[in-house]
mmCIF file of C-alpha atoms in Angstrom:
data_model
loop_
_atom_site.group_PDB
_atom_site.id
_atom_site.type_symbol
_atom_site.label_atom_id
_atom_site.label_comp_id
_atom_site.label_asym_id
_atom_site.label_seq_id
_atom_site.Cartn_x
_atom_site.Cartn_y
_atom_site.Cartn_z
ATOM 1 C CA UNK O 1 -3.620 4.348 -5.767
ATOM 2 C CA UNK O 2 -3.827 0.527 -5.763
ATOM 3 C CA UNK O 3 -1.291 -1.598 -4.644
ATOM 4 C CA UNK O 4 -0.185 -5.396 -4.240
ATOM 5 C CA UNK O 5 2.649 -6.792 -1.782
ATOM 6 C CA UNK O 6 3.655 -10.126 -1.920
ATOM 7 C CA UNK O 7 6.254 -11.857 0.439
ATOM 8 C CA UNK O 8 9.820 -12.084 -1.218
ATOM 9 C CA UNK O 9 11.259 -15.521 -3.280
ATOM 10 C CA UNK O 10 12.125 -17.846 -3.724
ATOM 11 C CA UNK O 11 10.356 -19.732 -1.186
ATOM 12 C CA UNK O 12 12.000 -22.806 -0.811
ATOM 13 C CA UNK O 13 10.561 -26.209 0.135
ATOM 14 C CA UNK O 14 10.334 -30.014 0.320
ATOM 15 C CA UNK O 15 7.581 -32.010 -1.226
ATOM 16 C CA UNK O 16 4.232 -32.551 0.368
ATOM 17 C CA UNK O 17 5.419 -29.414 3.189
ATOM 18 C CA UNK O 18 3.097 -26.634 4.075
ATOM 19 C CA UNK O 19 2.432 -23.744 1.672
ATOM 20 C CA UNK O 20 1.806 -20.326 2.990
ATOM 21 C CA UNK O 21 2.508 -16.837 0.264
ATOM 22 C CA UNK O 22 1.493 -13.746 1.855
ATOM 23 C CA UNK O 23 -0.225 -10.937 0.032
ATOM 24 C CA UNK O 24 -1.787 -8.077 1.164
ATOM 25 C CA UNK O 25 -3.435 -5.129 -0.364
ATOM 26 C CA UNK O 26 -4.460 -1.320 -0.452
ATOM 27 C CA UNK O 27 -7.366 -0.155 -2.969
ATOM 28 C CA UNK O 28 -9.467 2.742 -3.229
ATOM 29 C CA UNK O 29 -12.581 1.050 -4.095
ATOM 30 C CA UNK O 30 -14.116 -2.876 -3.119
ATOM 31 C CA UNK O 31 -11.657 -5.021 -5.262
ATOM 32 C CA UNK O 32 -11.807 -8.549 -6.797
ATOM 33 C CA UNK O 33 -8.384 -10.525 -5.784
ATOM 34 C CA UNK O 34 -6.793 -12.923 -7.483
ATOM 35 C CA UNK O 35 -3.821 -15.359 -7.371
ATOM 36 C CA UNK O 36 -2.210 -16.249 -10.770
ATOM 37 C CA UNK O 37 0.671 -18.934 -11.502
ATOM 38 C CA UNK O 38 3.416 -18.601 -13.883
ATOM 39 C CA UNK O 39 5.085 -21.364 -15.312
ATOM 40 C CA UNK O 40 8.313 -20.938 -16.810
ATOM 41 C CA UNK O 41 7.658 -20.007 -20.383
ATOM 42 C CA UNK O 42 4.484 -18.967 -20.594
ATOM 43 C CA UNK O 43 2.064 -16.324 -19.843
ATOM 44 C CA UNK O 44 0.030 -16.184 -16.078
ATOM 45 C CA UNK O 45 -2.727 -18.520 -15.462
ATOM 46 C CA UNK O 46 -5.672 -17.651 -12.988
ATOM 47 C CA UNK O 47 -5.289 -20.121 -9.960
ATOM 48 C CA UNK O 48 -8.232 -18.820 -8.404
ATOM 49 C CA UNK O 49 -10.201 -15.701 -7.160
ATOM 50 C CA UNK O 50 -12.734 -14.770 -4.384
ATOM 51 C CA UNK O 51 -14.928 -11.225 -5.329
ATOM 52 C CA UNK O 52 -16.070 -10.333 -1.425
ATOM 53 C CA UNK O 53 -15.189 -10.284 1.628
ATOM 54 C CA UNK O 54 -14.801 -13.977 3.325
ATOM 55 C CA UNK O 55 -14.862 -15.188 0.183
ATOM 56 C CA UNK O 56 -12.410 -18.313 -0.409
ATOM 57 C CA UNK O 57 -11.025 -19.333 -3.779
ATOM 58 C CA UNK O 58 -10.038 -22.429 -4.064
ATOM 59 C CA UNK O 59 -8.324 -24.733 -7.380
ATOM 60 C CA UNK O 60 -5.749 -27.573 -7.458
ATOM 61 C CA UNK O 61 -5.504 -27.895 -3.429
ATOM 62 C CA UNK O 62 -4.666 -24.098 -3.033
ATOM 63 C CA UNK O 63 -6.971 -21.776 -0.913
ATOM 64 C CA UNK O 64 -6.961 -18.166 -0.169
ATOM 65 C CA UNK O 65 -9.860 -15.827 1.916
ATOM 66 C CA UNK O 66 -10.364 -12.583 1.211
ATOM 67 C CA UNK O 67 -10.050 -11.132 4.503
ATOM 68 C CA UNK O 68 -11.271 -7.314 4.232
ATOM 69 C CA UNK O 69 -10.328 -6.451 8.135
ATOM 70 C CA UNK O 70 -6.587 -7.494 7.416
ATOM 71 C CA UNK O 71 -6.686 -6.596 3.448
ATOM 72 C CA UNK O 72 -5.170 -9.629 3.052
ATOM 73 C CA UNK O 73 -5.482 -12.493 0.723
ATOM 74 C CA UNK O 74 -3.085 -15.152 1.574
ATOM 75 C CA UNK O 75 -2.222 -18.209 -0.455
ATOM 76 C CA UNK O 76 -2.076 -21.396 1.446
ATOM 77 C CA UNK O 77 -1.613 -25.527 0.200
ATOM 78 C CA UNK O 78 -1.461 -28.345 2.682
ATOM 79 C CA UNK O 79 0.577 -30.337 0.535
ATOM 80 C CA UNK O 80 2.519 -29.156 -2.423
ATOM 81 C CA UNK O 81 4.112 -31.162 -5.275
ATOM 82 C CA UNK O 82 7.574 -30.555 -7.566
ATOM 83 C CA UNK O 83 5.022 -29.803 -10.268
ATOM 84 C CA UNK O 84 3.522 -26.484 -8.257
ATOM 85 C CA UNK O 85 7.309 -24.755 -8.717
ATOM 86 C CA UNK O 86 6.402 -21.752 -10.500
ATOM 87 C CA UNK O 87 5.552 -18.043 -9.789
ATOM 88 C CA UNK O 88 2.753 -16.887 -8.132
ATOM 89 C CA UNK O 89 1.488 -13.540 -8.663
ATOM 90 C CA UNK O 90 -1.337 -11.610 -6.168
ATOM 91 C CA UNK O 91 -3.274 -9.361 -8.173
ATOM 92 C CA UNK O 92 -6.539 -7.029 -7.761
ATOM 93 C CA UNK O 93 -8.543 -5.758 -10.050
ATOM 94 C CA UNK O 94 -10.417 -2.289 -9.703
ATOM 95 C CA UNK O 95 -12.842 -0.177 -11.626
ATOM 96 C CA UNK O 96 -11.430 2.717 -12.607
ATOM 97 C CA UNK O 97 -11.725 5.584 -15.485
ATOM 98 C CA UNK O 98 -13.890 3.230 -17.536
ATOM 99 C CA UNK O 99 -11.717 -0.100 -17.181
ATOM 100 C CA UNK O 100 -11.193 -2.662 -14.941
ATOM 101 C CA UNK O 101 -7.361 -2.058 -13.979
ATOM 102 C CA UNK O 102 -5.385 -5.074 -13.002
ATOM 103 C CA UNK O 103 -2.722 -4.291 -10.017
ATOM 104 C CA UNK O 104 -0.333 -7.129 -9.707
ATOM 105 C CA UNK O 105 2.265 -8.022 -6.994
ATOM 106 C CA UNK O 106 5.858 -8.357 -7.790
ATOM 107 C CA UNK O 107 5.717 -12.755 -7.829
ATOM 108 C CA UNK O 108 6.732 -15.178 -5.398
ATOM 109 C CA UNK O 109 9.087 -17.899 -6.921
ATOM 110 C CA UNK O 110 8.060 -21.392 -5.301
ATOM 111 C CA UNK O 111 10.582 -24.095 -5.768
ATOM 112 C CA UNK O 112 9.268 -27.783 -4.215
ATOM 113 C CA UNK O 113 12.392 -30.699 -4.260
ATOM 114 C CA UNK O 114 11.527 -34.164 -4.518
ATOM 115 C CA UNK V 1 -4.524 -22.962 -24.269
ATOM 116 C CA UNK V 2 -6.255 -20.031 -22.941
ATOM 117 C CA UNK V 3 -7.329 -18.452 -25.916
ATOM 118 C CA UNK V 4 -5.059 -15.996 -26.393
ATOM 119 C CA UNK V 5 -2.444 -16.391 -29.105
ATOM 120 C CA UNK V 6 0.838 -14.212 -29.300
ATOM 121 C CA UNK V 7 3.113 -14.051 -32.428
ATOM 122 C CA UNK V 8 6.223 -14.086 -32.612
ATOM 123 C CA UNK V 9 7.212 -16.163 -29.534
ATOM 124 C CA UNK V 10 10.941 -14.919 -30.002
ATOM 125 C CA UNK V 11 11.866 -11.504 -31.755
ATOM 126 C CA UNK V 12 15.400 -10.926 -31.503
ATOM 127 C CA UNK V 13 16.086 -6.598 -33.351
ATOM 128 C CA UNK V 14 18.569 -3.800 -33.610
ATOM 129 C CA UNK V 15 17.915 -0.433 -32.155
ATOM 130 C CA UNK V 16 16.729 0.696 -35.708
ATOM 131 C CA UNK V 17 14.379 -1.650 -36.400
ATOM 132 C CA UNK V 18 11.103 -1.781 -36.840
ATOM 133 C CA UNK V 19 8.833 -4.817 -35.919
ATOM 134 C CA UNK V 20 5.180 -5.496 -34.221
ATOM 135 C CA UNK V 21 3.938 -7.701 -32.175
ATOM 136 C CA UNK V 22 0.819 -9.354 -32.618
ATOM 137 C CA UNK V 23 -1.989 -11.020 -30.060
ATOM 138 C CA UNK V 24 -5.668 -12.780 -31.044
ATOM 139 C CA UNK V 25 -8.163 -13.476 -29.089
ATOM 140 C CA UNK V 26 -11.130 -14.978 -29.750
ATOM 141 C CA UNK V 27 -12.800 -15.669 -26.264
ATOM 142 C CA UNK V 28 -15.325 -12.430 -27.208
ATOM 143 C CA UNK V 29 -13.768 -10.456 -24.518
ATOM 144 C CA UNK V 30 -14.323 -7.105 -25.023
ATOM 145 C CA UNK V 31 -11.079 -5.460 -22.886
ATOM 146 C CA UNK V 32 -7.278 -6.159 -23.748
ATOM 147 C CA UNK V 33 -4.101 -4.987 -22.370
ATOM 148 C CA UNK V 34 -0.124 -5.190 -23.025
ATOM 149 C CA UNK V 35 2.201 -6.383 -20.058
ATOM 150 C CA UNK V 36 5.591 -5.907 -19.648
ATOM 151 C CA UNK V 37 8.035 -8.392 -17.456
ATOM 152 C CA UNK V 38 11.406 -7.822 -16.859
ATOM 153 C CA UNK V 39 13.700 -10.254 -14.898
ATOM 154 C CA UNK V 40 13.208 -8.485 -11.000
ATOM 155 C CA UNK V 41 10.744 -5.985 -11.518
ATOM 156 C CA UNK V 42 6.918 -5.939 -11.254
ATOM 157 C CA UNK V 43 4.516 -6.799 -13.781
ATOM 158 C CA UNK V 44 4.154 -3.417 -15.853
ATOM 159 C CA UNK V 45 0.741 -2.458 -17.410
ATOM 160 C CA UNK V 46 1.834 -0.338 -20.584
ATOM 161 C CA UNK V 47 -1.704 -0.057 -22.684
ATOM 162 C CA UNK V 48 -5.199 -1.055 -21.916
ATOM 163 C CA UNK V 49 -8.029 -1.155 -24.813
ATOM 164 C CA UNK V 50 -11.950 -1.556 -24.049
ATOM 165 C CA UNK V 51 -14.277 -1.722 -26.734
ATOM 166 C CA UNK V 52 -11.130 -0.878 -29.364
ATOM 167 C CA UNK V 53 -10.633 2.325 -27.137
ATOM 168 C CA UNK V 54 -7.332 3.064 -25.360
ATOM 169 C CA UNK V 55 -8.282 3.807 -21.737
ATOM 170 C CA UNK V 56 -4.951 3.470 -19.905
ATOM 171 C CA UNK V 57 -1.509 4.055 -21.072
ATOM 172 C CA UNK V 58 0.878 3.910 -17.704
ATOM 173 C CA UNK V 59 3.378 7.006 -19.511
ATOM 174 C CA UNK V 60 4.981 4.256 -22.173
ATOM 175 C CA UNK V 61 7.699 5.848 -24.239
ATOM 176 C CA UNK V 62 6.521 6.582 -27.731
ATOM 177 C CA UNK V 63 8.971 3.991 -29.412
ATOM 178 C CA UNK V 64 5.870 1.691 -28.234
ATOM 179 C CA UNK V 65 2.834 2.390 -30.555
ATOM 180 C CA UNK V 66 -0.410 0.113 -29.966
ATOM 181 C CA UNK V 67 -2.788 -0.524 -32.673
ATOM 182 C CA UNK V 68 -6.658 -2.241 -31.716
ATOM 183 C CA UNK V 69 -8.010 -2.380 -34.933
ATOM 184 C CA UNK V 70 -11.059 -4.683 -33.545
ATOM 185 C CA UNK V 71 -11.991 -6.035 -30.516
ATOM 186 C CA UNK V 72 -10.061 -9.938 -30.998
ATOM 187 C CA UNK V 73 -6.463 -8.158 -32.091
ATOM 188 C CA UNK V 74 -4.097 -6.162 -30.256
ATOM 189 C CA UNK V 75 -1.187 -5.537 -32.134
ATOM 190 C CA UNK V 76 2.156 -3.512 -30.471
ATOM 191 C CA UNK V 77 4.556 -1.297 -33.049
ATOM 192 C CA UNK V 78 8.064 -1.189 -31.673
ATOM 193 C CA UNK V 79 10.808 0.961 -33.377
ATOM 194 C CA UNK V 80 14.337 2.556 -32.231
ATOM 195 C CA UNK V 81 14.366 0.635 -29.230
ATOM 196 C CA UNK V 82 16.712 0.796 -26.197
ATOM 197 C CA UNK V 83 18.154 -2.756 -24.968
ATOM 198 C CA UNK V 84 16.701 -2.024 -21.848
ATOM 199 C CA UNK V 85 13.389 -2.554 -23.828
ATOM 200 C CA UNK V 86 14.408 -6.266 -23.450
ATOM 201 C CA UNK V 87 11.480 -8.342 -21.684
ATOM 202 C CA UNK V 88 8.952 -10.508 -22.050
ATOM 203 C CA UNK V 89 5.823 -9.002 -23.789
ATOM 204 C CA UNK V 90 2.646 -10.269 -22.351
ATOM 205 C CA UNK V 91 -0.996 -9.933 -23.958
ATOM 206 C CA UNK V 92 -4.288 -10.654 -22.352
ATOM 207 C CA UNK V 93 -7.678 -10.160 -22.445
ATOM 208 C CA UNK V 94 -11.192 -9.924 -20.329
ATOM 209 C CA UNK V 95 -14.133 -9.323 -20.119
ATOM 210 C CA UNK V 96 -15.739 -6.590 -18.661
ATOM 211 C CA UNK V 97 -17.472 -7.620 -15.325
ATOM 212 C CA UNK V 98 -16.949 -7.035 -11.478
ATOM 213 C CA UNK V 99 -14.544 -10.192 -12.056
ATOM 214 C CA UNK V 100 -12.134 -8.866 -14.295
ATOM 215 C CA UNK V 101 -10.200 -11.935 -14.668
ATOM 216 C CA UNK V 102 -7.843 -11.842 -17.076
ATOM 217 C CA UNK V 103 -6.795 -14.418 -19.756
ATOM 218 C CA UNK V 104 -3.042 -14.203 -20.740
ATOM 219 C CA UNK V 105 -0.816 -15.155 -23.943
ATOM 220 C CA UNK V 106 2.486 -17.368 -24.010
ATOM 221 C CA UNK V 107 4.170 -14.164 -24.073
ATOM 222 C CA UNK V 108 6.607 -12.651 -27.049
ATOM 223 C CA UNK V 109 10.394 -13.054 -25.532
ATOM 224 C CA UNK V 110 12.446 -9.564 -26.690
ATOM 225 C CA UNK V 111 15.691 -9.042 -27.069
ATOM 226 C CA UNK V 112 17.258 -6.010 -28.319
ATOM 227 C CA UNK V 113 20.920 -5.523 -29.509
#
Protein backbone atom coordinates (compact mmCIF):
# COMPACT_ATOMS: atom_id res chain seq x y z
CA UNK A 1 0.00 0.00 0.00
CA UNK A 2 0.73 3.76 -0.01
CA UNK A 3 2.49 5.44 2.49
CA UNK A 4 3.74 9.01 3.74
CA UNK A 5 6.69 9.71 6.35
CA UNK A 6 7.30 12.92 7.54
CA UNK A 7 10.20 13.99 9.95
CA UNK A 8 8.98 14.27 13.68
CA UNK A 9 7.78 17.92 15.51
CA UNK A 10 7.89 20.22 16.54
CA UNK A 11 10.56 21.71 14.60
CA UNK A 12 11.69 24.53 16.35
CA UNK A 13 13.14 27.79 14.99
CA UNK A 14 14.04 31.50 14.94
CA UNK A 15 12.65 33.94 12.48
CA UNK A 16 13.98 34.41 9.01
CA UNK A 17 16.24 30.72 9.71
CA UNK A 18 16.33 28.00 7.17
CA UNK A 19 13.35 25.67 6.63
CA UNK A 20 13.91 22.12 5.68
CA UNK A 21 10.64 19.17 6.50
CA UNK A 22 11.48 15.91 5.16
CA UNK A 23 8.99 13.63 3.51
CA UNK A 24 9.38 10.72 1.69
CA UNK A 25 7.14 8.24 0.07
CA UNK A 26 6.21 4.61 -1.13
CA UNK A 27 3.24 4.15 -3.80
CA UNK A 28 2.21 1.51 -6.00
CA UNK A 29 1.39 3.56 -8.91
CA UNK A 30 2.96 7.33 -10.34
CA UNK A 31 1.53 9.66 -7.55
CA UNK A 32 0.71 13.41 -7.35
CA UNK A 33 2.42 14.91 -3.96
CA UNK A 34 1.39 17.47 -2.07
CA UNK A 35 2.27 19.62 0.99
CA UNK A 36 -0.71 21.02 3.01
CA UNK A 37 -0.61 23.58 6.09
CA UNK A 38 -2.73 23.50 9.06
CA UNK A 39 -3.42 26.36 11.02
CA UNK A 40 -4.65 25.99 14.37
CA UNK A 41 -8.38 25.81 14.06
CA UNK A 42 -9.10 25.06 10.88
CA UNK A 43 -9.13 22.50 8.26
CA UNK A 44 -5.68 21.80 5.82
CA UNK A 45 -4.89 24.16 3.13
CA UNK A 46 -2.94 23.06 -0.11
CA UNK A 47 0.53 24.88 0.07
CA UNK A 48 1.51 23.52 -3.10
CA UNK A 49 1.92 20.37 -5.35
CA UNK A 50 4.19 19.12 -8.22
CA UNK A 51 2.36 15.98 -10.47
CA UNK A 52 5.88 14.45 -12.08
CA UNK A 53 8.94 13.76 -11.55
CA UNK A 54 11.35 17.03 -11.16
CA UNK A 55 8.52 18.81 -10.81
CA UNK A 56 8.80 21.81 -8.15
CA UNK A 57 5.84 23.35 -6.35
CA UNK A 58 6.27 26.36 -5.18
CA UNK A 59 3.65 29.12 -3.00
CA UNK A 60 4.39 31.73 -0.29
CA UNK A 61 8.41 31.27 -0.47
CA UNK A 62 8.13 27.41 0.12
CA UNK A 63 9.52 24.91 -2.52
CA UNK A 64 9.54 21.23 -2.78
CA UNK A 65 10.83 18.75 -6.01
CA UNK A 66 9.46 15.74 -6.60
CA UNK A 67 12.42 13.68 -6.72
CA UNK A 68 11.28 10.08 -8.10
CA UNK A 69 15.02 8.43 -7.64
CA UNK A 70 14.89 9.32 -3.80
CA UNK A 71 10.83 9.19 -3.50
CA UNK A 72 11.19 12.13 -1.80
CA UNK A 73 9.44 15.40 -1.70
CA UNK A 74 11.03 17.67 0.72
CA UNK A 75 9.74 20.98 1.96
CA UNK A 76 12.23 23.74 2.06
CA UNK A 77 11.87 27.98 2.87
CA UNK A 78 14.86 30.26 2.89
CA UNK A 79 13.35 32.47 5.25
CA UNK A 80 10.43 31.74 7.44
CA UNK A 81 8.19 34.13 9.44
CA UNK A 82 6.18 33.72 13.10
CA UNK A 83 3.15 33.68 10.83
CA UNK A 84 4.31 30.15 8.95
CA UNK A 85 3.90 28.27 12.67
CA UNK A 86 1.48 25.74 11.81
CA UNK A 87 1.36 22.03 10.70
CA UNK A 88 2.48 20.78 7.68
CA UNK A 89 1.18 17.70 6.31
CA UNK A 90 2.96 15.54 3.13
CA UNK A 91 0.37 13.86 1.31
CA UNK A 92 -0.01 11.73 -2.09
CA UNK A 93 -2.69 11.06 -3.89
CA UNK A 94 -3.21 7.73 -5.97
CA UNK A 95 -5.74 6.20 -8.27
CA UNK A 96 -7.13 3.45 -6.91
CA UNK A 97 -10.52 1.21 -7.03
CA UNK A 98 -12.28 4.06 -8.83
CA UNK A 99 -11.07 7.10 -6.54
CA UNK A 100 -8.33 9.14 -6.14
CA UNK A 101 -7.13 8.10 -2.47
CA UNK A 102 -5.39 10.72 -0.47
CA UNK A 103 -2.37 9.20 1.81
CA UNK A 104 -1.27 11.75 4.29
CA UNK A 105 1.80 11.92 6.61
CA UNK A 106 1.45 12.14 10.28
CA UNK A 107 2.26 16.47 10.37
CA UNK A 108 5.20 18.31 11.24
CA UNK A 109 4.48 21.09 13.88
CA UNK A 110 6.65 24.28 12.86
CA UNK A 111 6.97 26.83 15.56
CA UNK A 112 9.08 30.25 14.27
CA UNK A 113 9.91 32.89 17.53
CA UNK A 114 10.25 36.39 16.87
CA UNK B 1 -12.80 30.31 2.55
CA UNK B 2 -12.24 27.31 0.54
CA UNK B 3 -15.56 26.41 -0.28
CA UNK B 4 -16.28 23.93 1.90
CA UNK B 5 -18.59 24.64 4.82
CA UNK B 6 -18.89 22.31 7.98
CA UNK B 7 -21.75 22.58 10.58
CA UNK B 8 -21.61 22.42 13.69
CA UNK B 9 -18.11 23.80 14.44
CA UNK B 10 -18.44 22.41 18.13
CA UNK B 11 -20.72 19.33 19.06
CA UNK B 12 -20.24 18.46 22.51
CA UNK B 13 -22.83 14.52 23.18
CA UNK B 14 -23.38 11.65 25.52
CA UNK B 15 -22.68 8.13 24.54
CA UNK B 16 -26.49 7.78 23.70
CA UNK B 17 -26.94 10.38 21.56
CA UNK B 18 -27.66 10.82 18.37
CA UNK B 19 -26.40 13.79 16.17
CA UNK B 20 -24.97 14.39 12.39
CA UNK B 21 -22.66 16.25 11.04
CA UNK B 22 -23.08 18.18 8.08
CA UNK B 23 -20.53 19.53 5.10
CA UNK B 24 -21.51 21.70 1.65
CA UNK B 25 -19.71 22.19 -1.01
CA UNK B 26 -20.36 24.00 -3.81
CA UNK B 27 -16.99 24.14 -5.81
CA UNK B 28 -18.79 21.33 -8.38
CA UNK B 29 -16.40 18.77 -7.24
CA UNK B 30 -17.60 15.63 -7.90
CA UNK B 31 -15.52 13.38 -5.00
CA UNK B 32 -15.85 13.95 -1.10
CA UNK B 33 -14.42 12.32 1.84
CA UNK B 34 -14.63 12.35 5.87
CA UNK B 35 -11.27 12.79 7.91
CA UNK B 36 -10.63 12.01 11.21
CA UNK B 37 -7.76 13.85 13.52
CA UNK B 38 -6.96 12.94 16.77
CA UNK B 39 -4.34 14.78 18.95
CA UNK B 40 -0.93 12.35 17.94
CA UNK B 41 -2.17 10.17 15.42
CA UNK B 42 -2.30 10.35 11.60
CA UNK B 43 -4.83 11.85 9.53
CA UNK B 44 -7.55 8.95 9.23
CA UNK B 45 -9.60 8.55 5.97
CA UNK B 46 -13.00 7.00 7.29
CA UNK B 47 -15.45 7.38 4.00
CA UNK B 48 -14.85 8.46 0.50
CA UNK B 49 -17.94 9.31 -1.98
CA UNK B 50 -17.50 9.84 -5.94
CA UNK B 51 -20.32 10.68 -7.94
CA UNK B 52 -22.74 10.12 -4.57
CA UNK B 53 -21.15 6.53 -4.49
CA UNK B 54 -19.23 5.23 -1.45
CA UNK B 55 -15.94 3.89 -2.83
CA UNK B 56 -13.75 3.63 0.29
CA UNK B 57 -14.67 3.03 3.80
CA UNK B 58 -11.12 2.36 5.81
CA UNK B 59 -13.24 -0.51 8.33
CA UNK B 60 -15.14 2.58 10.36
CA UNK B 61 -17.20 1.21 13.20
CA UNK B 62 -20.87 1.24 12.38
CA UNK B 63 -21.76 3.92 15.13
CA UNK B 64 -20.46 6.17 12.04
CA UNK B 65 -23.16 6.14 9.25
CA UNK B 66 -22.47 8.50 6.08
CA UNK B 67 -25.22 9.80 4.06
CA UNK B 68 -24.33 11.58 0.20
CA UNK B 69 -27.57 12.42 -0.78
CA UNK B 70 -26.07 14.63 -3.84
CA UNK B 71 -22.94 15.45 -5.03
CA UNK B 72 -22.46 19.23 -2.87
CA UNK B 73 -23.52 17.43 0.74
CA UNK B 74 -21.88 14.96 2.78
CA UNK B 75 -23.55 14.49 5.84
CA UNK B 76 -21.99 11.96 8.87
CA UNK B 77 -24.71 10.10 11.42
CA UNK B 78 -23.04 9.48 14.75
CA UNK B 79 -24.85 7.50 17.55
CA UNK B 80 -23.70 5.47 20.84
CA UNK B 81 -20.39 6.78 20.64
CA UNK B 82 -17.23 5.88 22.62
CA UNK B 83 -15.19 9.03 24.10
CA UNK B 84 -12.44 7.82 22.28
CA UNK B 85 -14.59 8.95 19.24
CA UNK B 86 -13.40 12.44 20.40
CA UNK B 87 -11.56 14.35 17.40
CA UNK B 88 -11.74 16.73 15.04
CA UNK B 89 -14.04 15.81 12.05
CA UNK B 90 -12.70 17.00 8.81
CA UNK B 91 -14.69 17.24 5.35
CA UNK B 92 -13.31 17.88 1.94
CA UNK B 93 -13.83 17.65 -1.44
CA UNK B 94 -12.16 17.28 -5.17
CA UNK B 95 -12.37 16.86 -8.14
CA UNK B 96 -11.64 14.02 -10.04
CA UNK B 97 -8.35 14.52 -12.08
CA UNK B 98 -4.66 13.18 -12.01
CA UNK B 99 -4.37 16.21 -9.40
CA UNK B 100 -6.57 15.17 -6.83
CA UNK B 101 -6.15 18.10 -4.71
CA UNK B 102 -8.28 18.30 -2.11
CA UNK B 103 -10.29 21.25 -0.64
CA UNK B 104 -10.92 20.96 3.19
CA UNK B 105 -13.64 22.34 5.80
CA UNK B 106 -12.95 24.28 9.20
CA UNK B 107 -13.47 21.03 10.71
CA UNK B 108 -16.43 19.94 13.38
CA UNK B 109 -14.49 19.77 16.99
CA UNK B 110 -16.11 16.43 18.98
CA UNK B 111 -16.26 15.76 22.21
CA UNK B 112 -17.91 12.91 23.75
CA UNK B 113 -18.81 12.40 27.49
Amino acid sequence: GNSVTQMEGPVTLSEEAFLTINCTYTATGYPSLFWYVQYPGEGLQLLLKATKADDKGSNKGFEATYRKETTSFHLEKGSVQVSDSAVYFCALSDYAGGSYIPTFGRGTSLIVHP
Amino acid sequence: ETGVTQTPRHLVMGMTNKKSLKCEQHLGHNAMYWYKQSAKKPLELMFVYNFKEQTENNSVPSRFSPECPNSSHLFLHLHTLQPEDSALYLCASSQESPEGKLFFGSGTQLSVL
